[in-house]
Every structure is written in structure tokens, then in C-alpha cells.
């Protein structure tokens, strides 16, 4: 049976899939620059290594209400035929092989819909207990409605004060409904003026730093060779980074089963969509205290990494960012920093005005006593 790889991501609690061969890269959402006269679902652009890339808001593309962005949102760069666009998603899950026999092309609701209501969905796939909506990239990128399904909630005025939509569409509505539509319309228009107006100063700095990092990748000769991508996370308030090529995904920790007779660094096993994943805490390997300020508030996030044949989940306090560093920006490890385990660090770099230690994850997992010898 023929299978095809899809990148699975989450948006508004729903699971979607896009053909993995069309995915160019993935990074955490950076600050966007508004674009005048762009379609309403194109909410801005980024400078991606010297290329101006439009960014699409899937909520608006699907006709949902616009929502504020968060620092945990991601952008997926899609290249379809001659078009390239970034799409904003809540969370990237995994790449999964989906076979034809588990997919349903369309659903029938027993109604005469006229135009297909699911013009952005190519089909539905069954994956264990989940239903994944497979996107039609050709329609997602190229389709443009002829009428008002992509228009603003109410009529708006042009530069001469003339209405661009018939007043009859709203004149018979109660005043409180009109007021709500006016409020929603104002919110929609204001989102183009300021990126993430509700973000804190710290979150704005993160968004801006991400945009600067993406732009700087294109500066200088052979920049692709001297840049590395790093996932930034915290442990006990300290910044750490690990190279993205060993990171498989980020996940929430839930329903962990303890493993008897294992070191304290082994938290237990967790079922990750049918895969038994061992969760571990590397603090003691890095000479960091395991004492938590609040024992009832143990970290709930993990980074799933794969080094050779070893797949494991590493407990972290918080996943902050994905940044791109030049090799020249990575300094040697100071003698006073984690002196007992300096061999497990590649170096240090600045992040948000603080020092970030970059892990040598291959050495940490192979020589740091993390792997448990099951032989007696």
C-alpha cells in the first residue's frame, strides 16, 4: 500500500497535515512586517535570508476569528510549484507516513453546498484516535473567493468615504450586533498596524530577536555554512541550547509511568502516540540541583531528541525559542561554568542579554551516565 510522508501540526485544537516534501523549514514565529494591500489572510512578511516571504494566518484563511499570536507559535515555510509562503501554526507535531487506505477524500453531509465547503482540505486521515485534515496546498495558496467569504465582517469605507460593501447587509441587524461587528472590524484593522499589540515587552523582544536572526542568516558569504540552528530552553532559570538537528519534536509531559530500579535521572516512560518514550532529567549530569522550588509544579515539557538509535525525552522548564547562530558567535566555555562537566558543553553564546550554554548532546548521552546498563 502506497504511503506518503506528511508534516502534522496543530491549529485551534485541530490536526492538519501537509505533504512533507513541500515543507522547506520550520521556526518559531518571528516579528512580522505588515504589508499594504495584501489579502486579509496574509498578515505580514519576514526577511528570510534576504528573501521577502509572505506569511499567512491559517485562522483567517479558514474564515475563523483572528487570534493573538504567542511566542510558542511556529511558522512553516511551504514551497508549492513557483510559490513560497509561510503559514502560522500553534504547534508542529511530527512527520508521519500516511497510507492511502487510511484516508477519506471528502465527507458528505447530505446537503447541496454549491461550492465545495472544504476547498482547502484534500481529505481526512485516520491515525489511531486522531483525525487529521490533509490540506490541498494548491487551493490553500492560490484559491481566491469571488464573493464575500474572505471580506471584512461589515462594510468599510474607501479613501473617499464611499462604502465598499452594501449597507443593506447590516442595516436590519440590532444595534448591539452592529456594535459587536464594528468592534471586531476595528480589531481586524488594528492587527495590521502593530504586530502582537497584547504581547509583553519581553515577548516583543523575543519576536524581534527571531526576525533579526532570520535576516542575519543571509548576511556575508557562505552564511549557510557558518550558521547553526539552536533550540533554547531553561533549566532552573539558566539558559541552555541544543542543536536542532538532534531535536525531533517538543511535547507536553503527561501520564509518566515510573521505572523501578533506575537512577533518579530517569523519570519514567510515557506513551507518545503509540511510541514508548523514556523521559529523563539531565540536571545532575550538568551539576545542577534537582531541588525544585515547588515539588507539585514539576516541569511539564520535554524535548524529544534522537542521537543515532537512541530516542529520549529531556525534561525542560520552558522552551523559549529557536535561534540561528554563527559559529564565530560561539565562545569557549568559561572555566567557572559547570566546571565538573564542561566536556558536555560545546560553548556559550549570548541570548537575551544572558549567557546560554550550548550542549554537546551526543557526548552527554553517550558518556554522561545517562544510558542505563540493564545487564546485571
Short mmCIF file of C-alpha atoms in Angstrom, two decimals:
data_model
loop_
_atom_site.label_atom_id
_atom_site.label_comp_id
_atom_site.label_asym_id
_atom_site.label_seq_id
_atom_site.Cartn_x
_atom_site.Cartn_y
_atom_site.Cartn_z
CA UNK A 1 0.00 0.00 0.00
CA UNK A 2 1.43 3.38 -1.03
CA UNK A 3 2.27 5.79 1.76
CA UNK A 4 3.25 9.45 1.76
CA UNK A 5 5.01 11.50 4.49
CA UNK A 6 3.04 14.41 5.97
CA UNK A 7 4.08 17.08 8.43
CA UNK A 8 1.43 17.10 11.16
CA UNK A 9 0.68 20.31 13.03
CA UNK A 10 -1.94 21.61 15.43
CA UNK A 11 -4.11 24.69 14.93
CA UNK A 12 -7.00 25.68 17.19
CA UNK A 13 -7.10 22.17 18.65
CA UNK A 14 -7.41 20.51 15.22
CA UNK A 15 -4.74 18.41 13.50
CA UNK A 16 -3.71 19.20 9.93
CA UNK A 17 -1.21 17.64 7.56
CA UNK A 18 0.79 18.99 4.64
CA UNK A 19 2.97 16.96 2.29
CA UNK A 20 6.42 16.85 3.88
CA UNK A 21 8.16 17.24 0.52
CA UNK A 22 6.69 20.77 0.26
CA UNK A 23 7.99 21.88 3.67
CA UNK A 24 11.20 23.88 3.37
CA UNK A 25 11.85 24.75 7.01
CA UNK A 26 10.20 25.38 10.38
CA UNK A 27 10.98 28.01 13.02
CA UNK A 28 9.27 29.77 15.90
CA UNK A 29 7.16 32.74 14.83
CA UNK A 30 9.21 35.95 14.39
CA UNK A 31 8.04 39.56 14.30
CA UNK A 32 6.12 40.25 11.08
CA UNK A 33 6.21 43.39 8.95
CA UNK A 34 2.72 44.47 7.76
CA UNK A 35 2.09 44.55 4.01
CA UNK A 36 -0.22 47.15 2.47
CA UNK A 37 -2.92 45.90 0.08
CA UNK A 38 -2.23 42.23 0.86
CA UNK A 39 -5.11 39.73 1.10
CA UNK A 40 -6.58 39.69 4.58
CA UNK A 41 -5.08 36.30 5.48
CA UNK A 42 -1.55 37.49 4.54
CA UNK A 43 -0.74 39.19 7.84
CA UNK A 44 2.83 40.25 7.15
CA UNK A 45 6.21 39.34 5.75
CA UNK A 46 9.64 38.35 7.01
CA UNK A 47 13.14 38.77 5.67
CA UNK A 48 14.28 35.17 5.32
CA UNK A 49 17.98 35.30 4.48
CA UNK A 50 17.45 38.12 2.01
CA UNK A 51 14.17 36.79 0.57
CA UNK A 52 10.92 38.60 1.41
CA UNK A 53 8.47 35.86 2.39
CA UNK A 54 4.70 36.48 2.84
CA UNK A 55 3.16 34.89 5.93
CA UNK A 56 -0.38 33.50 6.04
CA UNK A 57 -2.64 33.32 9.10
CA UNK A 58 -4.48 29.99 8.83
CA UNK A 59 -7.24 31.21 11.15
CA UNK A 60 -8.13 33.97 8.68
CA UNK A 61 -7.61 31.72 5.67
CA UNK A 62 -10.12 29.23 7.08
CA UNK A 63 -12.57 32.02 7.93
CA UNK A 64 -12.11 31.82 11.71
CA UNK A 65 -11.82 34.74 14.11
CA UNK A 66 -8.38 36.33 14.25
CA UNK A 67 -6.44 35.47 17.42
CA UNK A 68 -3.41 36.98 19.11
CA UNK A 69 -0.11 35.25 18.42
CA UNK A 70 2.11 33.79 21.14
CA UNK A 71 5.84 33.10 21.42
CA UNK A 72 5.09 29.36 21.21
CA UNK A 73 3.52 29.65 17.73
CA UNK A 74 5.55 28.42 14.78
CA UNK A 75 5.93 29.28 11.11
CA UNK A 76 6.14 26.58 8.44
CA UNK A 77 7.70 27.59 5.11
CA UNK A 78 5.80 25.91 2.26
CA UNK A 79 7.03 25.80 -1.33
CA UNK A 80 4.41 24.76 -3.85
CA UNK A 81 5.30 24.94 -7.54
CA UNK A 82 6.58 28.51 -8.05
CA UNK A 83 5.03 29.89 -4.83
CA UNK A 84 6.59 30.08 -1.40
CA UNK A 85 4.72 31.20 1.71
CA UNK A 86 4.96 30.89 5.49
CA UNK A 87 1.95 29.69 7.48
CA UNK A 88 1.39 30.34 11.19
CA UNK A 89 0.50 27.29 13.30
CA UNK A 90 0.10 26.69 17.02
CA UNK A 91 2.35 23.64 17.29
CA UNK A 92 4.32 21.37 14.97
CA UNK A 93 3.84 17.72 15.97
CA UNK A 94 5.74 15.24 13.79
CA UNK A 95 6.33 13.81 10.32
CA UNK A 96 4.14 10.77 9.80
CA UNK A 97 3.75 8.28 6.97
CA UNK A 98 0.08 8.09 5.97
CA UNK A 99 -1.19 5.28 3.76
CA UNK A 100 -3.92 5.64 1.19
CA UNK A 101 -6.24 3.11 2.85
CA UNK A 102 -6.50 5.28 6.00
CA UNK A 103 -7.64 8.38 4.10
CA UNK A 104 -11.09 9.54 3.04
CA UNK A 105 -11.16 12.02 0.12
CA UNK A 106 -14.20 14.01 1.26
CA UNK A 107 -17.12 13.87 3.67
CA UNK A 108 -20.75 14.03 2.57
CA UNK A 109 -23.16 16.00 4.73
CA UNK A 110 -26.25 15.30 2.65
CA UNK A 111 -26.50 18.95 1.65
CA UNK A 112 -26.31 20.84 -1.60
CA UNK A 113 -23.43 23.18 -0.72
CA UNK A 114 -22.90 24.60 -4.22
CA UNK A 115 -19.19 25.31 -3.99
CA UNK A 116 -17.30 22.63 -2.00
CA UNK A 117 -17.21 23.72 1.61
CA UNK A 118 -13.83 22.04 2.19
CA UNK A 119 -11.94 23.63 -0.68
CA UNK A 120 -8.76 23.76 1.44
CA UNK A 121 -9.00 20.14 2.62
CA UNK A 122 -7.92 17.38 0.25
CA UNK A 123 -9.04 14.56 2.55
CA UNK A 124 -9.12 13.10 6.04
CA UNK A 125 -6.71 10.57 7.53
CA UNK A 126 -7.25 8.25 10.48
CA UNK A 127 -4.22 7.99 12.78
CA UNK A 128 -5.02 5.96 15.90
CA UNK A 129 -7.59 8.07 17.80
CA UNK A 130 -6.92 11.22 15.77
CA UNK A 131 -8.46 12.52 12.56
CA UNK A 132 -6.03 14.59 10.50
CA UNK A 133 -7.22 17.01 7.84
CA UNK A 134 -4.89 16.88 4.83
CA UNK A 135 -4.53 20.26 3.17
CA UNK A 136 -4.82 20.95 -0.54
CA UNK A 137 -1.80 23.23 -0.96
CA UNK A 138 -2.78 24.34 -4.45
CA UNK A 139 -6.09 25.73 -3.19
CA UNK A 140 -4.65 26.96 0.12
CA UNK A 141 -2.09 29.12 -1.68
CA UNK A 142 -3.83 30.02 -4.94
CA UNK A 143 -7.60 30.00 -4.32
CA UNK A 144 -9.35 33.36 -4.12
CA UNK A 145 -13.09 33.62 -3.37
CA UNK A 146 -15.07 35.58 -5.93
CA UNK A 147 -17.57 36.95 -3.42
CA UNK A 148 -17.57 37.99 0.20
CA UNK A 149 -16.45 34.90 2.09
CA UNK A 150 -12.98 36.45 2.58
CA UNK A 151 -14.22 40.00 3.09
CA UNK A 152 -14.33 42.03 6.30
CA UNK A 153 -17.20 41.40 8.77
CA UNK A 154 -19.04 44.60 7.79
CA UNK A 155 -18.85 47.29 5.16
CA UNK A 156 -15.83 49.63 5.21
CA UNK A 157 -15.17 52.95 3.57
CA UNK A 158 -12.59 53.78 0.96
CA UNK A 159 -10.44 56.92 0.86
CA UNK A 160 -13.38 58.99 -0.47
CA UNK A 161 -15.73 57.82 2.27
CA UNK A 162 -17.76 55.63 -0.08
CA UNK A 163 -18.85 52.24 1.25
CA UNK A 164 -17.25 49.26 -0.43
CA UNK A 165 -19.97 46.81 0.69
CA UNK A 166 -23.77 47.23 0.56
CA UNK A 167 -25.26 48.79 3.67
CA UNK A 168 -28.27 46.50 3.29
CA UNK A 169 -26.17 43.61 4.59
CA UNK A 170 -26.15 45.12 8.10
CA UNK A 171 -28.89 47.79 8.24
CA UNK A 172 -31.55 45.39 9.58
CA UNK A 173 -29.35 44.00 12.35
CA UNK A 174 -29.98 45.00 16.01
CA UNK A 175 -27.77 47.83 17.27
CA UNK A 176 -25.83 45.58 19.66
CA UNK A 177 -24.95 43.19 16.83
CA UNK A 178 -23.79 46.15 14.73
CA UNK A 179 -21.68 47.39 17.64
CA UNK A 180 -20.06 43.96 18.02
CA UNK A 181 -19.29 43.78 14.30
CA UNK A 182 -17.80 47.28 14.41
CA UNK A 183 -15.63 46.24 17.34
CA UNK A 184 -14.46 43.08 15.56
CA UNK A 185 -13.80 45.06 12.40
CA UNK A 186 -11.69 47.58 14.35
CA UNK A 187 -9.69 44.75 15.90
CA UNK A 188 -9.14 43.24 12.46
CA UNK A 189 -7.89 46.51 11.02
CA UNK A 190 -5.68 47.27 14.03
CA UNK A 191 -3.86 43.96 13.78
CA UNK A 192 -2.13 45.18 10.63
CA UNK A 193 -0.70 48.23 12.38
CA UNK A 194 1.14 46.67 15.33
CA UNK A 195 2.42 43.12 15.50
CA UNK A 196 1.10 41.37 18.63
CA UNK A 197 -0.16 44.50 20.44
CA UNK A 198 -1.02 42.44 23.55
CA UNK A 199 2.50 40.98 23.89
CA UNK A 200 4.64 41.86 26.89
CA UNK A 201 7.90 43.79 26.37
CA UNK A 202 9.80 40.53 26.93
CA UNK A 203 7.73 38.71 24.31
CA UNK A 204 8.16 41.58 21.85
CA UNK A 205 11.94 41.33 22.33
CA UNK A 206 11.80 37.59 21.57
CA UNK A 207 9.74 38.14 18.40
CA UNK A 208 12.14 40.86 17.22
CA UNK A 209 15.22 38.78 18.03
CA UNK A 210 13.85 35.92 15.94
CA UNK A 211 13.25 38.23 12.97
CA UNK A 212 16.78 39.65 13.30
CA UNK A 213 18.27 36.15 13.42
CA UNK A 214 16.41 35.08 10.27
CA UNK A 215 17.57 38.20 8.45
CA UNK A 216 21.20 37.91 9.56
CA UNK A 217 21.49 34.40 8.17
CA UNK A 218 21.72 35.92 4.70
CA UNK A 219 24.49 38.38 5.54
CA UNK A 220 28.03 37.64 4.50
CA UNK A 221 29.48 34.98 2.22
CA UNK A 222 28.82 31.28 2.81
CA UNK A 223 26.39 32.13 5.61
CA UNK A 224 24.63 28.79 5.29
CA UNK A 225 27.87 27.03 6.17
CA UNK A 226 28.68 29.05 9.27
CA UNK A 227 25.19 29.14 10.78
CA UNK A 228 23.69 26.57 13.13
CA UNK A 229 20.13 26.41 14.46
CA UNK A 230 19.69 26.01 18.21
CA UNK A 231 16.64 25.28 20.39
CA UNK A 232 16.75 27.47 23.52
CA UNK A 233 15.33 26.20 26.82
CA UNK A 234 15.71 26.80 30.55
CA UNK A 235 16.72 24.60 33.48
CA UNK A 236 16.46 26.13 36.96
CA UNK A 237 16.45 29.61 35.44
CA UNK A 238 19.61 29.06 33.36
CA UNK A 239 19.64 29.22 29.55
CA UNK A 240 20.70 26.19 27.54
CA UNK A 241 20.68 25.35 23.86
CA UNK A 242 20.90 22.20 21.78
CA UNK A 243 21.46 21.95 18.04
CA UNK A 244 18.22 21.49 16.17
CA UNK A 245 19.45 18.61 14.02
CA UNK A 246 19.07 16.23 17.01
CA UNK A 247 15.64 17.59 18.03
CA UNK A 248 12.73 15.53 16.77
CA UNK A 249 9.88 17.47 18.41
CA UNK A 250 8.64 19.28 21.51
CA UNK A 251 5.97 17.64 23.65
CA UNK A 252 3.99 18.03 26.86
CA UNK A 253 4.72 15.51 29.63
CA UNK A 254 1.68 13.50 30.67
CA UNK A 255 0.95 10.18 32.41
CA UNK A 256 4.52 9.12 33.10
CA UNK A 257 4.98 5.59 34.44
CA UNK A 258 7.93 5.29 36.86
CA UNK A 259 10.59 2.64 36.10
CA UNK A 260 11.77 0.66 39.16
CA UNK A 261 15.48 0.33 39.99
CA UNK A 262 16.67 3.15 37.75
CA UNK A 263 18.78 6.23 38.60
CA UNK A 264 16.98 9.40 39.65
CA UNK A 265 17.71 10.97 36.27
CA UNK A 266 15.23 8.52 34.68
CA UNK A 267 11.76 9.97 35.32
CA UNK A 268 9.84 7.13 33.66
CA UNK A 269 8.15 6.09 30.43
CA UNK A 270 5.44 7.95 28.53
CA UNK A 271 3.21 6.87 25.66
CA UNK A 272 3.87 9.32 22.82
CA UNK A 273 1.29 8.49 20.16
CA UNK A 274 1.96 4.75 20.47
CA UNK A 275 5.72 5.04 21.00
CA UNK A 276 7.14 4.27 24.45
CA UNK A 277 9.37 7.26 25.25
CA UNK A 278 11.75 7.35 28.21
CA UNK A 279 11.74 10.73 29.97
CA UNK A 280 14.94 11.83 31.69
CA UNK A 281 16.25 14.80 33.65
CA UNK A 282 19.83 15.84 32.83
CA UNK A 283 20.26 18.38 35.64
CA UNK A 284 22.50 16.20 37.77
CA UNK A 285 24.70 15.40 34.76
CA UNK A 286 25.16 19.16 34.32
CA UNK A 287 25.83 19.63 38.03
CA UNK A 288 22.53 21.47 38.52
CA UNK A 289 20.47 20.88 41.66
CA UNK A 290 17.42 18.67 41.24
CA UNK A 291 15.65 20.50 44.07
CA UNK A 292 12.62 22.23 42.62
CA UNK A 293 11.13 25.37 44.23
CA UNK A 294 7.68 23.78 44.13
CA UNK A 295 7.62 19.94 44.05
CA UNK A 296 3.98 19.99 42.89
CA UNK A 297 4.90 22.08 39.86
CA UNK A 298 7.37 19.74 38.16
CA UNK A 299 8.28 20.67 34.57
CA UNK A 300 5.58 19.69 32.10
CA UNK A 301 7.55 20.00 28.85
CA UNK A 302 10.15 17.82 27.18
CA UNK A 303 12.32 17.96 24.09
CA UNK A 304 12.30 14.69 22.15
CA UNK A 305 15.79 14.08 20.78
CA UNK A 306 17.33 11.38 18.63
CA UNK A 307 21.04 10.63 18.65
CA UNK A 308 21.92 7.63 16.48
CA UNK A 309 19.42 4.93 17.54
CA UNK A 310 18.65 6.49 20.92
CA UNK A 311 15.35 8.39 21.22
CA UNK A 312 14.51 10.03 24.54
CA UNK A 313 12.65 12.95 26.05
CA UNK A 314 14.63 15.53 28.03
CA UNK A 315 12.76 17.43 30.74
CA UNK A 316 12.98 21.23 30.49
CA UNK A 317 11.42 24.06 32.48
CA UNK A 318 10.46 26.11 29.42
CA UNK A 319 11.12 26.06 25.68
CA UNK A 320 11.91 29.64 24.71
CA UNK A 321 12.98 29.90 21.13
CA UNK A 322 14.81 28.62 18.08
CA UNK A 323 17.73 30.85 17.12
CA UNK A 324 20.39 30.81 14.45
CA UNK A 325 23.99 31.36 15.49
CA UNK A 326 27.16 31.89 13.57
CA UNK A 327 29.98 29.65 14.63
CA UNK A 328 32.03 32.79 15.28
CA UNK A 329 29.42 33.86 17.88
CA UNK A 330 30.01 30.74 19.99
CA UNK A 331 32.61 31.31 22.69
CA UNK A 332 34.54 28.73 24.67
CA UNK A 333 33.13 27.58 28.00
CA UNK A 334 34.40 29.72 30.89
CA UNK A 335 36.40 27.74 33.44
CA UNK A 336 33.97 28.65 36.23
CA UNK A 337 30.86 27.45 34.35
CA UNK A 338 29.79 23.95 35.36
CA UNK A 339 33.46 23.11 35.79
CA UNK A 340 32.74 19.50 36.70
CA UNK A 341 31.01 18.80 33.40
CA UNK A 342 32.45 21.25 30.88
CA UNK A 343 33.02 18.38 28.45
CA UNK A 344 29.27 18.16 27.86
CA UNK A 345 29.09 21.75 26.59
CA UNK A 346 30.06 22.89 23.08
CA UNK A 347 30.40 26.51 24.12
CA UNK A 348 28.43 29.58 25.14
CA UNK A 349 26.56 32.33 23.33
CA UNK A 350 24.51 35.37 24.27
CA UNK A 351 20.73 35.10 24.30
CA UNK A 352 18.50 37.91 25.54
CA UNK A 353 21.46 39.60 27.20
CA UNK A 354 22.31 36.46 29.21
CA UNK A 355 24.79 33.66 28.68
CA UNK A 356 23.45 30.45 27.12
CA UNK A 357 25.35 27.16 27.40
CA UNK A 358 25.15 25.02 24.26
CA UNK A 359 25.01 21.29 24.98
CA UNK A 360 27.11 18.61 23.34
CA UNK A 361 24.16 16.25 23.46
CA UNK A 362 25.88 13.32 21.73
CA UNK A 363 28.63 13.23 24.35
CA UNK A 364 26.20 13.87 27.21
CA UNK A 365 24.01 10.90 26.25
CA UNK A 366 26.87 8.54 25.45
CA UNK A 367 29.35 9.39 28.25
CA UNK A 368 27.30 11.23 30.86
CA UNK A 369 25.96 8.13 32.54
CA UNK A 370 22.52 8.79 31.11
CA UNK A 371 22.17 5.44 29.37
CA UNK A 372 21.26 2.73 31.87
CA UNK A 373 23.15 -0.55 31.63
CA UNK A 374 20.49 -3.20 32.04
CA UNK A 375 22.97 -6.06 32.46
CA UNK A 376 23.44 -7.31 35.98
#
